[in-house]
């Protein structure tokens, strides 16, 4: 006999829901569990309960995302030609502390700084340095991850330093547009592959290439959680995006090919293989019953 494990792990209709809301299961997550069970039986990949945040976790993540965006705002206010990427690290460390947060990257798997600063042909994970001086014409990604009250917020922005070339500006803009296009199509119970489909569609239409092997991720209780969010995908493929899931969309888009290599000395910095420019924006998204909410950007 076939047993539906998801079903036998369910509370009784009148019992408290597994999410801790205090509401009866029948009035809380039961309908969602039914829907996901149906999709699973139909052969779709569905999230397990660990990937569905409880109301308390969602509130904690919302606050962490808000704080994380305030740290990025502080960077926006100080970034200009002539400063070093170490100055950005100092600003992030100071603002994070002022707000009562913790910079999540510092010490993460040995990463030595409070923020990632990726300039021009650096795809991601650039390490702040006193030796890297921002000059007119540079483009830079600043990626902040903040722990606040135990919850993680994660987002990144591009900054154009002074006047940049039209080509650089276009790459920066198209990368952001690719996320906005994916969001236009993002609905509860749509698929993770849709995100990659729309991001890649927009990048390719503009002559660019998306990095396939580094992408977005679930986030909230840890910096990196399941699922992996690939920015090259197919419509209606991949995990179903259920209300309560929190994840990032953070495409890295290169002017040239999508190939890259890692700095063998620092073990972190990722460069484009062909030396071409790379841009990235990162939004943190909560799926809701009716759509989505941006927790940090
Ligand atoms: N913030 C990055 C992300 O978006 C992760 C940085 S990990 C680090 O996933 F160790 F490189 F800082
Ligand atoms: Co990030
Ligand atoms: Co991220």
mmCIF file of C-alpha atoms in Angstrom, residues 4-215:
data_model
loop_
_atom_site.group_PDB
_atom_site.id
_atom_site.type_symbol
_atom_site.label_atom_id
_atom_site.label_comp_id
_atom_site.label_asym_id
_atom_site.label_seq_id
_atom_site.Cartn_x
_atom_site.Cartn_y
_atom_site.Cartn_z
ATOM 1 C CA UNK A 4 1.275 9.646 1.609
ATOM 2 C CA UNK A 5 3.814 10.786 4.207
ATOM 3 C CA UNK A 6 2.914 14.409 3.756
ATOM 4 C CA UNK A 7 -0.652 13.558 4.634
ATOM 5 C CA UNK A 8 0.121 11.556 7.771
ATOM 6 C CA UNK A 9 2.334 14.388 9.084
ATOM 7 C CA UNK A 10 -0.618 16.713 9.030
ATOM 8 C CA UNK A 11 -2.394 18.073 12.078
ATOM 9 C CA UNK A 12 -6.113 17.352 12.505
ATOM 10 C CA UNK A 13 -8.380 19.999 11.008
ATOM 11 C CA UNK A 14 -9.192 21.598 14.356
ATOM 12 C CA UNK A 15 -5.656 21.233 15.798
ATOM 13 C CA UNK A 16 -3.103 24.051 15.740
ATOM 14 C CA UNK A 17 -1.389 24.535 12.364
ATOM 15 C CA UNK A 18 2.228 23.347 12.067
ATOM 16 C CA UNK A 19 3.342 26.929 11.307
ATOM 17 C CA UNK A 20 2.788 28.191 14.854
ATOM 18 C CA UNK A 21 0.184 30.779 13.831
ATOM 19 C CA UNK A 22 -2.135 29.514 16.556
ATOM 20 C CA UNK A 23 -4.898 29.110 13.978
ATOM 21 C CA UNK A 24 -6.668 25.821 13.279
ATOM 22 C CA UNK A 25 -4.932 23.792 10.577
ATOM 23 C CA UNK A 26 -8.084 23.759 8.409
ATOM 24 C CA UNK A 27 -8.101 27.565 8.393
ATOM 25 C CA UNK A 28 -4.339 27.941 7.918
ATOM 26 C CA UNK A 29 -1.948 25.843 5.794
ATOM 27 C CA UNK A 30 -4.278 22.946 4.943
ATOM 28 C CA UNK A 31 -5.341 24.280 1.558
ATOM 29 C CA UNK A 32 -1.707 24.942 0.629
ATOM 30 C CA UNK A 33 -0.665 21.434 1.725
ATOM 31 C CA UNK A 34 -3.481 19.988 -0.411
ATOM 32 C CA UNK A 35 -2.386 21.989 -3.422
ATOM 33 C CA UNK A 36 1.284 21.022 -3.048
ATOM 34 C CA UNK A 37 0.330 17.363 -2.568
ATOM 35 C CA UNK A 38 -1.634 17.516 -5.803
ATOM 36 C CA UNK A 39 1.264 19.078 -7.675
ATOM 37 C CA UNK A 40 3.631 16.470 -6.256
ATOM 38 C CA UNK A 41 1.378 13.632 -7.382
ATOM 39 C CA UNK A 42 1.299 15.235 -10.823
ATOM 40 C CA UNK A 43 5.099 14.942 -10.921
ATOM 41 C CA UNK A 44 6.183 18.476 -10.000
ATOM 42 C CA UNK A 45 8.980 19.269 -7.596
ATOM 43 C CA UNK A 46 7.467 20.878 -4.505
ATOM 44 C CA UNK A 47 9.131 22.519 -1.488
ATOM 45 C CA UNK A 48 9.247 20.608 1.767
ATOM 46 C CA UNK A 49 7.908 22.265 4.904
ATOM 47 C CA UNK A 50 11.347 23.517 5.954
ATOM 48 C CA UNK A 51 11.351 25.844 2.933
ATOM 49 C CA UNK A 52 8.000 27.378 3.887
ATOM 50 C CA UNK A 53 8.612 30.124 6.459
ATOM 51 C CA UNK A 54 6.247 30.477 9.425
ATOM 52 C CA UNK A 55 4.566 33.827 10.126
ATOM 53 C CA UNK A 56 7.135 34.534 12.886
ATOM 54 C CA UNK A 57 10.034 33.725 10.561
ATOM 55 C CA UNK A 58 8.546 35.888 7.805
ATOM 56 C CA UNK A 59 8.314 38.842 10.194
ATOM 57 C CA UNK A 60 11.956 38.291 11.244
ATOM 58 C CA UNK A 61 13.115 38.083 7.621
ATOM 59 C CA UNK A 62 11.125 41.185 6.705
ATOM 60 C CA UNK A 63 12.969 43.158 9.398
ATOM 61 C CA UNK A 64 16.366 41.735 8.381
ATOM 62 C CA UNK A 65 15.655 42.662 4.769
ATOM 63 C CA UNK A 66 14.672 46.178 5.748
ATOM 64 C CA UNK A 67 17.883 46.628 7.758
ATOM 65 C CA UNK A 68 19.927 45.176 4.888
ATOM 66 C CA UNK A 69 18.455 47.739 2.464
ATOM 67 C CA UNK A 70 19.309 50.540 4.903
ATOM 68 C CA UNK A 71 22.942 49.377 4.827
ATOM 69 C CA UNK A 72 22.872 49.527 1.017
ATOM 70 C CA UNK A 73 21.354 53.027 1.267
ATOM 71 C CA UNK A 74 24.335 54.062 3.397
ATOM 72 C CA UNK A 75 26.666 52.777 0.666
ATOM 73 C CA UNK A 76 24.685 54.716 -1.967
ATOM 74 C CA UNK A 77 25.202 57.889 0.058
ATOM 75 C CA UNK A 78 29.012 57.599 0.250
ATOM 76 C CA UNK A 79 30.068 55.885 -2.990
ATOM 77 C CA UNK A 80 31.965 58.189 -5.407
ATOM 78 C CA UNK A 81 35.166 58.356 -7.434
ATOM 79 C CA UNK A 82 38.341 58.332 -5.349
ATOM 80 C CA UNK A 83 37.208 56.098 -2.489
ATOM 81 C CA UNK A 84 38.515 52.547 -2.087
ATOM 82 C CA UNK A 85 36.447 49.398 -1.806
ATOM 83 C CA UNK A 86 37.854 49.156 1.744
ATOM 84 C CA UNK A 87 36.037 52.437 2.471
ATOM 85 C CA UNK A 88 32.818 50.696 1.379
ATOM 86 C CA UNK A 89 33.592 47.814 3.736
ATOM 87 C CA UNK A 90 34.166 50.278 6.588
ATOM 88 C CA UNK A 91 30.868 52.050 5.827
ATOM 89 C CA UNK A 92 28.965 48.745 5.747
ATOM 90 C CA UNK A 93 30.538 47.586 9.011
ATOM 91 C CA UNK A 94 29.728 50.893 10.739
ATOM 92 C CA UNK A 95 26.118 51.139 9.467
ATOM 93 C CA UNK A 96 25.380 47.489 10.221
ATOM 94 C CA UNK A 97 26.621 47.956 13.792
ATOM 95 C CA UNK A 98 24.670 51.200 14.225
ATOM 96 C CA UNK A 99 21.475 49.379 13.198
ATOM 97 C CA UNK A 100 22.122 46.480 15.568
ATOM 98 C CA UNK A 101 22.901 43.933 12.865
ATOM 99 C CA UNK A 102 25.797 41.645 12.019
ATOM 100 C CA UNK A 103 27.535 41.516 8.631
ATOM 101 C CA UNK A 104 26.939 37.884 7.670
ATOM 102 C CA UNK A 105 29.809 37.478 5.236
ATOM 103 C CA UNK A 106 32.587 38.336 7.718
ATOM 104 C CA UNK A 107 34.100 34.961 8.590
ATOM 105 C CA UNK A 108 31.626 33.032 6.423
ATOM 106 C CA UNK A 109 33.639 30.043 5.171
ATOM 107 C CA UNK A 110 36.686 32.215 5.789
ATOM 108 C CA UNK A 111 35.508 35.221 3.760
ATOM 109 C CA UNK A 112 37.489 38.178 5.184
ATOM 110 C CA UNK A 113 35.136 41.180 4.804
ATOM 111 C CA UNK A 114 31.701 42.626 5.691
ATOM 112 C CA UNK A 115 30.584 43.048 2.079
ATOM 113 C CA UNK A 116 31.412 41.910 -1.475
ATOM 114 C CA UNK A 117 32.585 44.636 -3.876
ATOM 115 C CA UNK A 118 32.855 43.465 -7.484
ATOM 116 C CA UNK A 119 34.278 45.985 -9.943
ATOM 117 C CA UNK A 120 34.017 45.871 -13.790
ATOM 118 C CA UNK A 121 35.166 42.379 -14.917
ATOM 119 C CA UNK A 122 34.659 40.914 -11.442
ATOM 120 C CA UNK A 123 31.516 38.768 -11.543
ATOM 121 C CA UNK A 124 31.039 38.425 -7.766
ATOM 122 C CA UNK A 125 32.740 37.907 -4.377
ATOM 123 C CA UNK A 126 35.248 40.735 -4.891
ATOM 124 C CA UNK A 127 37.063 41.340 -1.590
ATOM 125 C CA UNK A 128 37.254 44.971 -0.453
ATOM 126 C CA UNK A 129 40.775 46.373 -0.535
ATOM 127 C CA UNK A 130 42.645 49.596 0.153
ATOM 128 C CA UNK A 131 44.338 49.029 -3.192
ATOM 129 C CA UNK A 132 41.136 49.176 -5.252
ATOM 130 C CA UNK A 133 40.354 52.863 -5.854
ATOM 131 C CA UNK A 134 37.065 53.601 -7.635
ATOM 132 C CA UNK A 135 37.544 55.759 -10.670
ATOM 133 C CA UNK A 136 35.216 57.563 -13.070
ATOM 134 C CA UNK A 137 33.769 55.034 -15.542
ATOM 135 C CA UNK A 138 33.843 51.997 -13.209
ATOM 136 C CA UNK A 139 30.791 49.882 -12.513
ATOM 137 C CA UNK A 140 30.603 48.083 -9.185
ATOM 138 C CA UNK A 141 28.311 45.615 -7.483
ATOM 139 C CA UNK A 142 27.971 45.991 -3.718
ATOM 140 C CA UNK A 143 26.439 42.885 -2.105
ATOM 141 C CA UNK A 144 25.311 43.093 1.515
ATOM 142 C CA UNK A 145 24.099 40.260 3.716
ATOM 143 C CA UNK A 146 22.884 41.230 7.181
ATOM 144 C CA UNK A 147 21.926 39.113 10.184
ATOM 145 C CA UNK A 148 19.324 40.859 12.306
ATOM 146 C CA UNK A 149 17.784 39.207 15.334
ATOM 147 C CA UNK A 150 18.962 35.839 13.965
ATOM 148 C CA UNK A 151 17.428 36.291 10.491
ATOM 149 C CA UNK A 152 19.282 36.935 7.220
ATOM 150 C CA UNK A 153 18.695 39.664 4.658
ATOM 151 C CA UNK A 154 20.563 39.612 1.332
ATOM 152 C CA UNK A 155 20.600 42.050 -1.601
ATOM 153 C CA UNK A 156 22.970 43.848 -3.927
ATOM 154 C CA UNK A 157 23.027 46.893 -6.183
ATOM 155 C CA UNK A 158 25.122 48.200 -9.031
ATOM 156 C CA UNK A 159 26.656 51.662 -8.867
ATOM 157 C CA UNK A 160 28.008 53.626 -11.804
ATOM 158 C CA UNK A 161 31.016 55.693 -10.736
ATOM 159 C CA UNK A 162 30.688 59.136 -12.275
ATOM 160 C CA UNK A 163 30.087 59.071 -16.005
ATOM 161 C CA UNK A 164 30.317 55.522 -17.434
ATOM 162 C CA UNK A 165 30.371 54.348 -21.057
ATOM 163 C CA UNK A 166 26.986 53.800 -22.755
ATOM 164 C CA UNK A 167 27.922 50.111 -23.047
ATOM 165 C CA UNK A 168 28.525 49.772 -19.307
ATOM 166 C CA UNK A 169 25.317 51.650 -18.509
ATOM 167 C CA UNK A 170 23.334 49.395 -20.796
ATOM 168 C CA UNK A 171 24.701 46.225 -19.156
ATOM 169 C CA UNK A 172 23.813 47.588 -15.715
ATOM 170 C CA UNK A 173 20.297 48.548 -16.833
ATOM 171 C CA UNK A 174 19.563 45.344 -18.749
ATOM 172 C CA UNK A 175 20.627 43.244 -15.759
ATOM 173 C CA UNK A 176 18.156 45.049 -13.515
ATOM 174 C CA UNK A 177 15.437 44.860 -16.188
ATOM 175 C CA UNK A 178 15.939 41.089 -16.373
ATOM 176 C CA UNK A 179 14.905 40.753 -12.730
ATOM 177 C CA UNK A 180 11.956 43.101 -13.241
ATOM 178 C CA UNK A 181 10.797 41.006 -16.194
ATOM 179 C CA UNK A 182 11.006 37.816 -14.117
ATOM 180 C CA UNK A 183 9.019 39.531 -11.346
ATOM 181 C CA UNK A 184 6.329 40.558 -13.825
ATOM 182 C CA UNK A 185 5.652 36.866 -14.393
ATOM 183 C CA UNK A 186 6.219 35.662 -10.823
ATOM 184 C CA UNK A 187 3.061 34.186 -9.300
ATOM 185 C CA UNK A 188 2.487 31.873 -6.354
ATOM 186 C CA UNK A 189 2.761 28.228 -7.520
ATOM 187 C CA UNK A 190 4.664 29.210 -10.656
ATOM 188 C CA UNK A 191 8.020 27.496 -11.192
ATOM 189 C CA UNK A 192 11.598 28.387 -10.424
ATOM 190 C CA UNK A 193 12.506 27.702 -14.057
ATOM 191 C CA UNK A 194 10.336 30.648 -15.098
ATOM 192 C CA UNK A 195 12.734 33.015 -13.330
ATOM 193 C CA UNK A 196 15.709 31.696 -15.280
ATOM 194 C CA UNK A 197 13.704 31.706 -18.476
ATOM 195 C CA UNK A 198 12.810 35.411 -18.311
ATOM 196 C CA UNK A 199 16.192 36.574 -16.991
ATOM 197 C CA UNK A 200 18.054 34.685 -19.711
ATOM 198 C CA UNK A 201 15.557 35.748 -22.393
ATOM 199 C CA UNK A 202 16.165 39.416 -21.634
ATOM 200 C CA UNK A 203 19.948 39.026 -21.403
ATOM 201 C CA UNK A 204 20.218 37.122 -24.685
ATOM 202 C CA UNK A 205 17.914 39.569 -26.461
ATOM 203 C CA UNK A 206 20.464 42.250 -25.616
ATOM 204 C CA UNK A 207 23.461 40.193 -26.725
ATOM 205 C CA UNK A 208 24.667 39.203 -23.252
ATOM 206 C CA UNK A 209 25.315 35.914 -21.468
ATOM 207 C CA UNK A 210 24.075 34.787 -18.068
ATOM 208 C CA UNK A 211 26.352 32.982 -15.633
ATOM 209 C CA UNK A 212 24.774 29.567 -15.163
ATOM 210 C CA UNK A 213 26.720 28.055 -12.285
ATOM 211 C CA UNK A 214 26.370 30.830 -9.686
ATOM 212 C CA UNK A 215 22.892 32.005 -8.795
#
